[in-house]
Amino acid sequence: MVEHRLRHSFPTVDNKGILTYGGSQQLSDSAVIRKCGCGVVAAADLFIYLQRFHAGCTSELLESTAAIRPIPLESYNGILRALCRRFFPVTPPFGINGLGLVCGMNLFFVCSGYRFRAQWGVKYSMLWESIAKMLDMDIPVVIAVGPNLPCFWQNNQTGLYTRLPDGSYRKIGAVKAHYMSVTALDGEWLTVSSWGHKYYISRRDYDMYVRTHSNGLVCNIAYIKPV
């Protein structure tokens, strides 16, 4: 079994001495970001990771995050607000769709001189292979668990798991209409950052959710490659 994972540590945020795993919209000082800013958080963590570990990625906006250390919460929240103003117009209560997300990413890449380009979605049969390819290039993967379709008001969700000391997994939550960052793919399991925590998602659960409650257009990834 081949494991695919990022080569370096994922960004952490210092919340009064408690370190998160990636950013958390729940810790934002903006009501809009708290409600529907998960895509902006995933994009911010991606940009910070690229700045830290990929040559030629230097953004003035992210200058304070270049050192590999926890990011003070106040600084991180300031970055989220700036990204919303300049690149990601979040619209309550829906947030931002996949096309809007990658348009904002590409505008950021151009403005900051990052030599990457993003597209929304890959052919669903190639989803897991594409995630593995990005991780092998040391690029975090922004993945969406889309809304219920066509009945978007329904509350069907896919599971979030924690890994127990004996290596087994226990379901501790569920999610829909949400962006997360994938940091590893190990056989059946994705390691993801969501709300500042490390969770695991079963590929089988995700595929079942797509087939029965949503579709592969909105349940997909921001595919990013160097240019």
XYZ file of C-alpha atoms in Angstrom:
227
model
C 0.000 0.000 0.000
C 1.497 3.303 -1.132
C 1.113 6.258 1.202
C 0.932 9.791 -0.165
C 1.460 12.707 2.200
C 2.863 16.209 2.440
C 6.592 16.274 3.135
C 6.457 19.015 5.741
C 4.371 20.008 8.730
C 1.000 21.606 8.021
C 0.580 25.206 9.281
C -0.569 25.620 12.865
C -2.296 28.561 14.552
C -1.603 29.543 18.154
C -4.899 30.127 19.962
C -3.866 31.146 23.506
C -1.295 28.373 23.675
C -3.467 25.752 21.976
C -2.167 24.806 18.532
C -4.609 24.025 15.755
C -4.030 21.717 12.781
C -4.476 24.236 9.995
C -6.712 27.239 10.419
C -10.226 27.288 11.821
C -13.104 29.455 10.638
C -14.651 29.020 14.094
C -11.838 31.135 15.586
C -12.332 34.037 13.187
C -13.321 37.474 14.447
C -15.560 37.848 11.369
C -19.142 36.547 11.591
C -19.190 35.969 7.832
C -16.029 33.847 7.914
C -17.278 31.889 10.916
C -20.488 31.055 9.064
C -19.221 30.290 5.561
C -15.470 30.882 5.306
C -14.192 27.297 5.125
C -13.005 27.760 1.526
C -11.005 30.855 2.446
C -9.365 28.999 5.362
C -8.405 26.084 3.101
C -6.979 28.506 0.524
C -5.037 30.423 3.198
C -3.460 27.231 4.531
C -2.516 26.238 0.979
C -0.892 29.616 0.287
C 1.024 29.567 3.573
C 2.301 26.034 2.933
C 3.454 26.918 -0.582
C 5.197 30.061 0.680
C 7.056 28.069 3.323
C 8.139 25.078 1.296
C 8.133 25.912 -2.437
C 10.848 28.021 -4.004
C 9.726 31.272 -5.581
C 6.514 31.581 -3.548
C 6.716 34.904 -1.745
C 3.649 36.946 -0.866
C 3.871 40.242 0.981
C 0.487 39.482 2.536
C 1.878 36.284 4.073
C 5.302 37.631 5.042
C 4.619 37.155 8.759
C 3.908 33.433 8.225
C 7.089 32.569 6.317
C 8.940 31.289 9.396
C 8.019 27.703 10.233
C 6.354 28.309 13.579
C 2.792 28.638 14.885
C 0.938 31.664 13.529
C -0.623 33.952 16.156
C -4.401 33.842 15.857
C -4.677 37.613 15.443
C -2.262 37.535 12.483
C -4.046 34.578 10.903
C -7.442 36.257 11.200
C -6.024 39.381 9.577
C -4.864 37.272 6.638
C -8.331 35.740 6.255
C -9.968 39.177 6.206
C -7.502 40.426 3.598
C -8.017 37.365 1.395
C -11.785 37.869 1.541
C -11.481 41.529 0.546
C -9.072 40.977 -2.321
C -9.589 37.475 -3.699
C -12.538 35.564 -2.230
C -15.872 37.422 -2.051
C -17.761 35.186 0.392
C -21.547 35.443 0.077
C -23.616 34.398 3.110
C -25.168 31.941 3.594
C -23.622 29.997 0.693
C -19.935 30.889 0.976
C -18.052 30.432 -2.280
C -18.453 27.788 -4.970
C -15.642 25.805 -6.539
C -15.264 28.017 -9.598
C -15.119 31.129 -7.452
C -12.570 29.459 -5.200
C -10.134 28.596 -8.003
C -10.608 32.014 -9.635
C -9.532 33.582 -6.353
C -6.592 31.186 -6.090
C -5.414 31.999 -9.605
C -5.721 35.737 -9.004
C -3.638 35.333 -5.841
C -1.053 33.249 -7.735
C -0.714 35.905 -10.433
C -0.563 38.825 -7.985
C 1.961 37.070 -5.751
C 4.133 35.484 -8.436
C 3.375 31.918 -7.378
C 4.042 29.724 -10.412
C 0.925 27.575 -9.971
C -2.487 27.379 -11.599
C -5.723 25.939 -10.235
C -8.747 24.383 -11.894
C -11.971 23.259 -10.302
C -12.489 19.541 -10.468
C -11.102 16.508 -12.208
C -12.898 13.593 -13.798
C -14.388 11.795 -10.815
C -12.885 8.452 -11.818
C -9.478 10.166 -11.489
C -10.189 11.878 -8.153
C -8.096 9.696 -5.846
C -5.246 9.448 -8.347
C -5.247 13.256 -8.688
C -5.166 13.727 -4.903
C -2.209 11.341 -4.687
C -0.427 13.201 -7.501
C -0.803 16.571 -5.778
C 0.424 15.212 -2.441
C 3.416 13.656 -4.201
C 4.190 17.154 -5.542
C 3.973 18.387 -1.912
C 0.838 20.481 -2.570
C -2.046 20.452 -0.060
C -5.352 19.433 -1.626
C -8.500 21.499 -1.083
C -11.421 19.052 -1.219
C -15.139 19.788 -1.082
C -17.905 17.721 0.427
C -20.687 19.267 -1.621
C -24.271 20.004 -0.617
C -27.118 17.536 -0.918
C -28.400 17.555 -4.503
C -30.962 18.064 -5.852
C -32.598 18.427 -2.417
C -30.005 20.798 -0.939
C -32.066 21.311 2.229
C -31.607 17.684 3.305
C -29.028 16.845 5.958
C -27.249 13.760 4.626
C -23.540 13.914 5.475
C -20.274 12.011 5.183
C -18.421 10.885 8.290
C -15.426 12.372 10.074
C -13.296 9.934 12.050
C -10.548 9.948 14.646
C -7.787 7.334 14.757
C -7.490 5.364 17.969
C -4.189 4.191 19.525
C -4.744 0.646 18.223
C -4.937 1.946 14.636
C -8.709 1.596 14.279
C -11.028 4.476 13.407
C -14.060 5.820 15.256
C -16.661 8.130 13.765
C -16.941 11.355 15.765
C -18.808 13.682 13.416
C -20.124 14.285 9.929
C -20.090 17.051 7.360
C -21.655 18.407 4.166
C -21.228 21.589 2.086
C -17.731 22.104 3.431
C -14.136 22.588 2.214
C -11.199 20.869 3.917
C -7.468 20.409 3.315
C -6.148 16.934 2.524
C -2.669 16.330 3.938
C -2.329 12.568 3.371
C -3.881 9.642 1.511
C -3.187 6.215 2.938
C -5.139 3.476 1.194
C -8.750 3.834 2.324
C -8.237 6.941 4.446
C -7.773 10.642 3.811
C -6.173 12.777 6.524
C -7.819 16.199 6.515
C -7.642 19.521 8.330
C -11.029 20.939 9.277
C -11.932 23.532 11.949
C -8.338 23.375 13.166
C -8.431 19.634 13.894
C -7.016 16.525 12.264
C -9.743 14.175 11.041
C -9.951 11.174 8.757
C -12.410 10.523 5.939
C -13.149 7.115 4.459
C -12.909 7.007 0.678
C -15.764 4.503 0.702
C -17.977 6.877 2.719
C -17.118 9.794 0.453
C -17.863 7.830 -2.728
C -21.180 6.670 -1.263
C -22.122 10.245 -0.352
C -21.346 11.429 -3.891
C -23.383 8.634 -5.490
C -26.439 8.828 -3.250
C -26.698 12.396 -1.928
C -24.645 14.773 -4.117
C -22.574 14.613 -7.322
C -18.996 14.668 -8.585
C -19.173 18.256 -9.834
C -19.503 19.774 -6.387
C -17.744 16.947 -4.510
C -14.301 17.387 -5.995
C -10.962 19.154 -5.558
C -9.121 22.280 -6.549
C -6.520 20.658 -8.811
C -3.308 22.687 -8.667
C -0.147 22.166 -10.690
C 3.076 24.084 -11.306
C 3.384 26.143 -14.500
